[in-house]
Coordinates of C-alpha atoms in Angstrom, one line a residue:
X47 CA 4.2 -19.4 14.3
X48 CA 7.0 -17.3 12.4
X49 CA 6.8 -17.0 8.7
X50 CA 9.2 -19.3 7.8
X51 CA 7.6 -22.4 8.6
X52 CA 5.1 -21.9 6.3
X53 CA 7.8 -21.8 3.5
X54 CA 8.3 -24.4 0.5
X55 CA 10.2 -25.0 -2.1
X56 CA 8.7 -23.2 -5.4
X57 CA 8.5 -26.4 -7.7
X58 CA 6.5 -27.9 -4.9
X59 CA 4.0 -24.9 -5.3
X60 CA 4.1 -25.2 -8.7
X61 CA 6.4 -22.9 -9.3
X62 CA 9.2 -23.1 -11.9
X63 CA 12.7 -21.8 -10.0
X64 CA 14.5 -21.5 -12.8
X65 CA 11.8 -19.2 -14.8
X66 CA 11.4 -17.7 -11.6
X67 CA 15.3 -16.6 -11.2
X68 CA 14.0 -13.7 -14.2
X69 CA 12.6 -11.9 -11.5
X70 CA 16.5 -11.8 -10.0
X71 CA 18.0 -10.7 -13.4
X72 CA 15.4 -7.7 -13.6
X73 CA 16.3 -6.4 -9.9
X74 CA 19.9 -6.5 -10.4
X75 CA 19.5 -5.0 -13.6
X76 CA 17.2 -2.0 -11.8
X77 CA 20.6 -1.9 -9.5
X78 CA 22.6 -1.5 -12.0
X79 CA 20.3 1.3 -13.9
X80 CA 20.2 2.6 -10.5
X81 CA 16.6 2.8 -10.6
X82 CA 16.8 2.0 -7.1
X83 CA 19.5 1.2 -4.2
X84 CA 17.6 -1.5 -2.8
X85 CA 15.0 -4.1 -3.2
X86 CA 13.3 -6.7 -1.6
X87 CA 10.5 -9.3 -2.8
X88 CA 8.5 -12.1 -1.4
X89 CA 6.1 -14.6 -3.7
X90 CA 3.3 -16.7 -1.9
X91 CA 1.3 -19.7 -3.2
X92 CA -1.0 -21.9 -1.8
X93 CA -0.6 -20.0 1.4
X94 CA 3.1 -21.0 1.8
X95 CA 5.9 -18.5 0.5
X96 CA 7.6 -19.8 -2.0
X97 CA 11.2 -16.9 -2.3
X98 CA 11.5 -14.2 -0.1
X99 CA 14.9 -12.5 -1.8
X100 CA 16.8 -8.9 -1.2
X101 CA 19.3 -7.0 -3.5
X102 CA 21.3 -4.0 -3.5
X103 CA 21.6 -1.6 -0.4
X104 CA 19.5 -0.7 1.9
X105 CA 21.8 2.5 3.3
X106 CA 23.9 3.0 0.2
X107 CA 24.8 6.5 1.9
X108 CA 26.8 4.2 4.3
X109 CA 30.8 3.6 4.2
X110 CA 30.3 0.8 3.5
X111 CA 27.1 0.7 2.2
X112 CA 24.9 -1.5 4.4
X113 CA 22.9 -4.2 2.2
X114 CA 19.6 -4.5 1.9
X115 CA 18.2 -7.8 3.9
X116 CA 14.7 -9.5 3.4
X117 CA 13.3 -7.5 6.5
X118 CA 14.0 -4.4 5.2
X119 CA 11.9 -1.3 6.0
X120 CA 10.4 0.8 2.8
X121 CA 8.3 3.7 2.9
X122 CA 4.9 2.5 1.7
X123 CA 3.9 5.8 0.1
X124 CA 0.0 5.1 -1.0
X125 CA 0.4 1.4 0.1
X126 CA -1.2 3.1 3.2
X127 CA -4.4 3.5 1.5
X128 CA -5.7 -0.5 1.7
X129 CA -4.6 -0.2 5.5
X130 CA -6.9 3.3 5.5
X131 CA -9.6 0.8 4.4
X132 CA -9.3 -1.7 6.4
X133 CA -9.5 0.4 9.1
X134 CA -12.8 1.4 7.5
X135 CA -14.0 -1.9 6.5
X136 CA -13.7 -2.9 10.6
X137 CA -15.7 0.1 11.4
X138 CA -18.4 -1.4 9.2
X139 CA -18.5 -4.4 11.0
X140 CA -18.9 -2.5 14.1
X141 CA -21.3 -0.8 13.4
X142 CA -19.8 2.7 13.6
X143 CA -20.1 3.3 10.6
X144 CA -21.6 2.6 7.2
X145 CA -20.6 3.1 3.6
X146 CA -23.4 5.6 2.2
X147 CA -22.7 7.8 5.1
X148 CA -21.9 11.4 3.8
X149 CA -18.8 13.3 4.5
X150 CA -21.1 16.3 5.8
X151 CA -22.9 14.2 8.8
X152 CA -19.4 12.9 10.0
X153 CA -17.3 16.1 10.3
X154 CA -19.3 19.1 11.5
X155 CA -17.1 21.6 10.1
X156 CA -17.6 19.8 6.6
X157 CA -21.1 21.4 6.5
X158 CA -21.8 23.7 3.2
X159 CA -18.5 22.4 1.9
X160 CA -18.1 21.0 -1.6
X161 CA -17.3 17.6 0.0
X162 CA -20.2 17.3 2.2
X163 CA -22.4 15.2 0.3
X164 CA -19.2 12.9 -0.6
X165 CA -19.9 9.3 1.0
X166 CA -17.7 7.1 2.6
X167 CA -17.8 4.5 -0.2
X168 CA -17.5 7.5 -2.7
X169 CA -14.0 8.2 -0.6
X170 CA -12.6 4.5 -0.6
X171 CA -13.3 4.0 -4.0
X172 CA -11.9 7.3 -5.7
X173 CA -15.4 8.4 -7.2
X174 CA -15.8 11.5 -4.7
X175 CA -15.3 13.8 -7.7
X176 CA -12.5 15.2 -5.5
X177 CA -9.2 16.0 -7.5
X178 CA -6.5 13.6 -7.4
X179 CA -4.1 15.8 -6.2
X180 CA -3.0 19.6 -5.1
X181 CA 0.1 20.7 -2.8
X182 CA -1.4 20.6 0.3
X183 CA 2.0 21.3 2.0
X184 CA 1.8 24.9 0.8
X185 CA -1.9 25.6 1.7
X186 CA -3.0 28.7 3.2
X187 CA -6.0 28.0 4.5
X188 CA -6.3 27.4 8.4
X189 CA -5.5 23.6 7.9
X190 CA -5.2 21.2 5.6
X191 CA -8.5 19.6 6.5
X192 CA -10.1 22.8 5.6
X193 CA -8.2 23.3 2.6
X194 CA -9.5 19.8 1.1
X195 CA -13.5 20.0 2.2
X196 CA -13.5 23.5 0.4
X197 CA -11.8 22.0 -2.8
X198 CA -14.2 22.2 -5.3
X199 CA -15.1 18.8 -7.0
X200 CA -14.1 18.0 -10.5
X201 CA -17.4 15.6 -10.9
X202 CA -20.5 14.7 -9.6
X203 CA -19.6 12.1 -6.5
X204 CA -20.0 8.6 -7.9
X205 CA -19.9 9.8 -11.5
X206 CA -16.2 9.3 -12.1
X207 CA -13.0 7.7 -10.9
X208 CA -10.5 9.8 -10.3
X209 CA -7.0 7.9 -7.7
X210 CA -7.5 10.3 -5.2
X211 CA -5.2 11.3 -2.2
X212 CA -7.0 13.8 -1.0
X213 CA -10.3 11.3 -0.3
X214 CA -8.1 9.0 1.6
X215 CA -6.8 11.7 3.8
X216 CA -10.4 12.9 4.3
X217 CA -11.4 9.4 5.0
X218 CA -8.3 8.7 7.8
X219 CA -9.6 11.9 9.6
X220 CA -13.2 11.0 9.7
X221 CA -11.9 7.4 11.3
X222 CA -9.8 9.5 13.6
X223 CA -12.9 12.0 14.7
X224 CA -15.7 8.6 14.5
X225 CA -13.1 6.5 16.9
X226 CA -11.7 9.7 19.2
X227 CA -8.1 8.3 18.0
X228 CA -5.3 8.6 16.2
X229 CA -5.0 6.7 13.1
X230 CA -1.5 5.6 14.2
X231 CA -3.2 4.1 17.2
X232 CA -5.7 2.6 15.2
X233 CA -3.2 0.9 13.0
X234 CA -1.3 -0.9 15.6
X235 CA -3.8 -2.0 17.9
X236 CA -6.3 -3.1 15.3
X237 CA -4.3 -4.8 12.2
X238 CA -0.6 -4.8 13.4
X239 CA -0.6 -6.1 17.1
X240 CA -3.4 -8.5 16.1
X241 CA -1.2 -9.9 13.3
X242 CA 2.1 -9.6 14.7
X243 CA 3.3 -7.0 12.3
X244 CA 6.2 -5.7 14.5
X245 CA 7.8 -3.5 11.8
X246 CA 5.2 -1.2 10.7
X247 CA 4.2 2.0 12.0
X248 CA 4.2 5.0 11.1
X249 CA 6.7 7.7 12.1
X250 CA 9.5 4.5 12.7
X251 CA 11.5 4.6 15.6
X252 CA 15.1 5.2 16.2
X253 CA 16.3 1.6 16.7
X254 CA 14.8 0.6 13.2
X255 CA 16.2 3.5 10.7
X256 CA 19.1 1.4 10.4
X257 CA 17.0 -1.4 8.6
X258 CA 15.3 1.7 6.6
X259 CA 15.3 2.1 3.2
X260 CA 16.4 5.9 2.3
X261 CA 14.0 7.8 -0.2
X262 CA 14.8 11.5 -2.2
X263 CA 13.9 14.1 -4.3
X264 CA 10.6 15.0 -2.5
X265 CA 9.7 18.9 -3.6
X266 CA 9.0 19.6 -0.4
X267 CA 12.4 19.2 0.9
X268 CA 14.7 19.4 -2.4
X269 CA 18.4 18.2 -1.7
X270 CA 17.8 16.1 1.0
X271 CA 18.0 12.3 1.8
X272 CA 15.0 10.8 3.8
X273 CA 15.8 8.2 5.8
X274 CA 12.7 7.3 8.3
X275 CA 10.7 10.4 6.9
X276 CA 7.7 10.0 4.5
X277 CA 8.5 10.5 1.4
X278 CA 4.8 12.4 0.2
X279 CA 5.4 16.2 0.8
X280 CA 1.4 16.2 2.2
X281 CA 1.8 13.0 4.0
X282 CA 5.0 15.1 5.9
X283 CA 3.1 18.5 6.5
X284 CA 0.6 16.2 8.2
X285 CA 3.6 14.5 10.8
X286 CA 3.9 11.7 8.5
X287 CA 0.5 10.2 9.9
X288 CA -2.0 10.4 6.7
X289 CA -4.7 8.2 6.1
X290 CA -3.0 8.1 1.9
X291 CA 0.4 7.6 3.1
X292 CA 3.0 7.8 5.8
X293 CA 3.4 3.9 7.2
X294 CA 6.2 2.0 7.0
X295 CA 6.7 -1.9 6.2
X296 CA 8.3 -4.8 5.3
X297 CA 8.3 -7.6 3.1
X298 CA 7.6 -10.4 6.0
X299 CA 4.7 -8.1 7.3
X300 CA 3.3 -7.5 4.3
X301 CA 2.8 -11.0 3.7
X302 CA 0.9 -11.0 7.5
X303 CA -1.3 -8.6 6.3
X304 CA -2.3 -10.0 2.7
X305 CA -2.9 -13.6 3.7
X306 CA -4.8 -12.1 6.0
X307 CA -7.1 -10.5 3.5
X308 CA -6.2 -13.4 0.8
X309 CA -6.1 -16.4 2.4
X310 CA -7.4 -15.7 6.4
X311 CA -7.3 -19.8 6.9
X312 CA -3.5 -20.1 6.4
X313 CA -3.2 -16.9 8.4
X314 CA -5.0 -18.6 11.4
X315 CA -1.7 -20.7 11.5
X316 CA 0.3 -17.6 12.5
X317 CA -2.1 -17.5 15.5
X318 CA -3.3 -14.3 14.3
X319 CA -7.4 -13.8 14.5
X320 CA -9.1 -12.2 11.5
X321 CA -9.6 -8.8 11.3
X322 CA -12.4 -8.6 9.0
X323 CA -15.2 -11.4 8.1
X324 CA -15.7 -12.9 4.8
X325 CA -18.3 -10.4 3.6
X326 CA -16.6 -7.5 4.1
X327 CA -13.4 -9.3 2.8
X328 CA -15.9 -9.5 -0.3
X329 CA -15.6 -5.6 -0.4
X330 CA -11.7 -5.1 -0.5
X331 CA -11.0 -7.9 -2.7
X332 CA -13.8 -7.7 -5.4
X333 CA -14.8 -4.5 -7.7
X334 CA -17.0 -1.7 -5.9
X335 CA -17.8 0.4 -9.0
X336 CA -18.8 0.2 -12.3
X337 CA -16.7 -1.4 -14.7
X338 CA -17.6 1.3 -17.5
X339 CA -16.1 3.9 -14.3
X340 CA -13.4 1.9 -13.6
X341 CA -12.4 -0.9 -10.9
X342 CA -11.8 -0.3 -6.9
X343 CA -12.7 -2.4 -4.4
X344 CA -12.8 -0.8 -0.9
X345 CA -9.0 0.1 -0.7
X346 CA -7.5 -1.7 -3.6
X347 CA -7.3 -1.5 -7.7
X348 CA -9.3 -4.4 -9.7
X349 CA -9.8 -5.2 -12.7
X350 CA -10.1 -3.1 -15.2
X351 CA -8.2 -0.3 -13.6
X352 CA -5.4 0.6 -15.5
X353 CA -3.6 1.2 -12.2
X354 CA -3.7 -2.4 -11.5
X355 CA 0.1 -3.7 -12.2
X356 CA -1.1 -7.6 -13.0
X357 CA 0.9 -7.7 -16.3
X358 CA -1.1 -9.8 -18.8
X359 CA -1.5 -13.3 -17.4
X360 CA -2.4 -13.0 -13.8
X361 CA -6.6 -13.7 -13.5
X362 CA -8.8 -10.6 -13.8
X363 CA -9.6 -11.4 -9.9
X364 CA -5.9 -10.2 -8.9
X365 CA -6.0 -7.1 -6.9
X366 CA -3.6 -5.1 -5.8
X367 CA -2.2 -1.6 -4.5
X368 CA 1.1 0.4 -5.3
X369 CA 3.1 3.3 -4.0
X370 CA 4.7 6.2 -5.2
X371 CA 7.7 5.0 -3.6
X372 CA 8.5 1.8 -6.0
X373 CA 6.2 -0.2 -3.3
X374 CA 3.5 -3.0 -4.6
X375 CA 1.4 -5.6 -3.1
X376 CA -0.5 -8.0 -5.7
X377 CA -2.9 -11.1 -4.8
X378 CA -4.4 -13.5 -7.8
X379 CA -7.2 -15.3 -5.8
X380 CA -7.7 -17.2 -8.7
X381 CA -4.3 -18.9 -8.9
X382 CA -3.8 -18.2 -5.1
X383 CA -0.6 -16.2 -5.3
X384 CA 0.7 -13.2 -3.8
X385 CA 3.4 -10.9 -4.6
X386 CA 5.0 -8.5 -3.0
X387 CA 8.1 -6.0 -3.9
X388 CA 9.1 -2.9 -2.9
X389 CA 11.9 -0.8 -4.0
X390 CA 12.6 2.9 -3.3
X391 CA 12.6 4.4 -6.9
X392 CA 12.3 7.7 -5.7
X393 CA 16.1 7.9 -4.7
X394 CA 17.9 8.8 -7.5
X395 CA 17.6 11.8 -9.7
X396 CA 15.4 10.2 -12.0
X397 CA 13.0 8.9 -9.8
X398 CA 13.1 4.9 -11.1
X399 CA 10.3 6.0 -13.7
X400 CA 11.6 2.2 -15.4
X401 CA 10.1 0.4 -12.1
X402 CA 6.6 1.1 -13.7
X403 CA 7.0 -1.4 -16.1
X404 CA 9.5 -3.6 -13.9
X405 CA 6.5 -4.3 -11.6
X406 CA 4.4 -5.7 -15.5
X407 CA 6.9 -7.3 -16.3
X408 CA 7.7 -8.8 -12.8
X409 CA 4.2 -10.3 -12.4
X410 CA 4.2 -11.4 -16.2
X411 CA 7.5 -13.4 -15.5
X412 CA 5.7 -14.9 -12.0
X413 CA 2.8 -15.9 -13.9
X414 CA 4.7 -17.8 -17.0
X415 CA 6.6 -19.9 -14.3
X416 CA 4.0 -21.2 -13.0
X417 CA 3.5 -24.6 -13.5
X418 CA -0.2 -25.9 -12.9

């Protein structure tokens, strides 16, 4: 079934449309600013989607520019991460692997490292004690992999929450070395083929840059525009296939992949099967830490992470992931919504700092129209 026969009108999903419109204003307005070139967003409720909307231009390097359209392709940035876990929560239910399994028993060149005692659940829910960040792209150490299991640890693992990319690149390799596979591989033939999300991949072939969102002003290649290319200097040093960023999406697929998470039932009507069960569904949409550390579930920010974009009125259930990039993907169980909008903020000169609080306010103007 395609996507837009599960669509309804937003006053039948109790929805205000004419509240909803503010969401319009503030996108044109982030045009205007030129916070961005291009935008795209999609609102679901009740498991049917309710606006699906583009603005600005999706190749404004074009003459004429070429305008953005509600399939346009973004650059994720570290909306990869809840695909990471995914991957992860599958292996779970395989029984490959389990959460308190430590870094040092999966990789054997991770012995005697500061990482080694790491586990997996310390990984996928940023409490490693690793740091949150550190230009990998200039390392000088045999291999990036090496450079990150002999980083020294800023805290005892499970102590603190620190948003980490270099656990999530850790964690994609040890699911590349468990399953003898590349993560690419694993992407596609365990989430995307099995929900029909025909649009994202990493590394995105020729015949879609067209439909690609550019991105600039990454430090590792100053001056140039990025069309196709990860944006995240270490996510490119790695050939754009990183278990924190790299993959390319859409709007439309997106919404695949988070009913499949949110609402798996109204997935099911896609003809899709479920790629994870309701208990480990439990861990990616429900808080896997102490709330005095912070909130992550397995591959997405709760409640009360900071991180979290949910504005002020959304449920403290809502979670959500965002991307460097101007990317975010935010689910309300509680009030069974879902939204979805990407932008590349990273374009312009002043990297669309203003989409920080666009996203707030966005889900703060989607919550006030609703209607029941």
């Amino acid at each position: 079934m395609n996507l837009e026969q599960i669509r309804a009108k937003p006053a039948a999903l109790g929805i205000d449309p004419q509240k909803l419109q503010r969401i319009d204003t503030l996108l044109h307005k982030g045009i205007q600013n030129r916070w961005f070139p291009a935008a795209t967003y999609l609102i679901i409720r009740h498991g049917m989607i309710a606006a699906h909307r583009a603005f600005g231009y999706a190749r404004p390097d074009r003459n004429p520019p070429q305008p953005a359209k509600p399939d346009t392709l973004f650059d994720m940035a570290s909306l990869t991460k809840p695909f990471t876990a995914t991957l992860l929560l599958q292996s779970l239910e395989q029984g490959t692997l389990h959460l308190n399994q430590r870094v040092g028993d999966l990789l054997p060149e991770a012995s005697n490292t500061p990482v080694a005692p790491c586990t997996l659940k310390q990984l996928a829910t940023h409490t490693s004690g690793l740091p949150a960040w550190k230009p990998l792209y200039k390392t000088r150490a045999p291999s990036i992999l090496h450079d990150i299991l002999h980083t020294p640890l800023d805290a005892e693992p499970g102590t603190r929450y620190t948003y980490s990319d270099l656990g999530y690149i850790l964690l994609g390799r040890i699911l590349e070395h468990v399953h003898n596979t590349t993560l690419h591989h694993l992407l596609l033939q365990r989430i995307c083929k099995p929900l029909g999300m025909k649009h994202t991949t990493f590394q995105p072939p020729p015949e879609l840059h067209n439909n690609t969102a550019p991105t600039a002003n990454c430090p590792m290649r100053p001056g140039q525009t990025l069309v196709a290319q990860v944006h995240d200097a270490n996510a490119h040093a790695l050939n754009g296939i990183a278990g924190h960023a790299g993959i390319f999406s859409n709007a439309p697929d997106l919404a695949r992949f988070a009913l499949a998470i949110h609402r798996p039932a109204i997935a099911a009507h896609l003809h899709t099967p479920p790629i994870l069960g309701p208990l480990a569904r439990k861990l990616a949409t429900e808080n896997q830490i102490p709330a005095h550390i912070g909130g992550h579930s397995i591959g997405w920010f709760t409640h009360p992470n900071p991180m979290l974009p949910r504005g002020d009125l959304l449920s403290e259930r809502t979670f959500g992931h965002t991307g460097f990039t101007g990317t975010l993907l935010l689910c309300d169980p509680h009030n069974d919504l879902t939204l979805i909008l990407l932008t590349n903020r990273v374009y312009y000169p002043g990297d669309g700092t203003p989409v920080l609080t666009l996203r707030r306010l966005c889900a703060n103007i989607l919550a006030g129209a609703l209607t029941d």
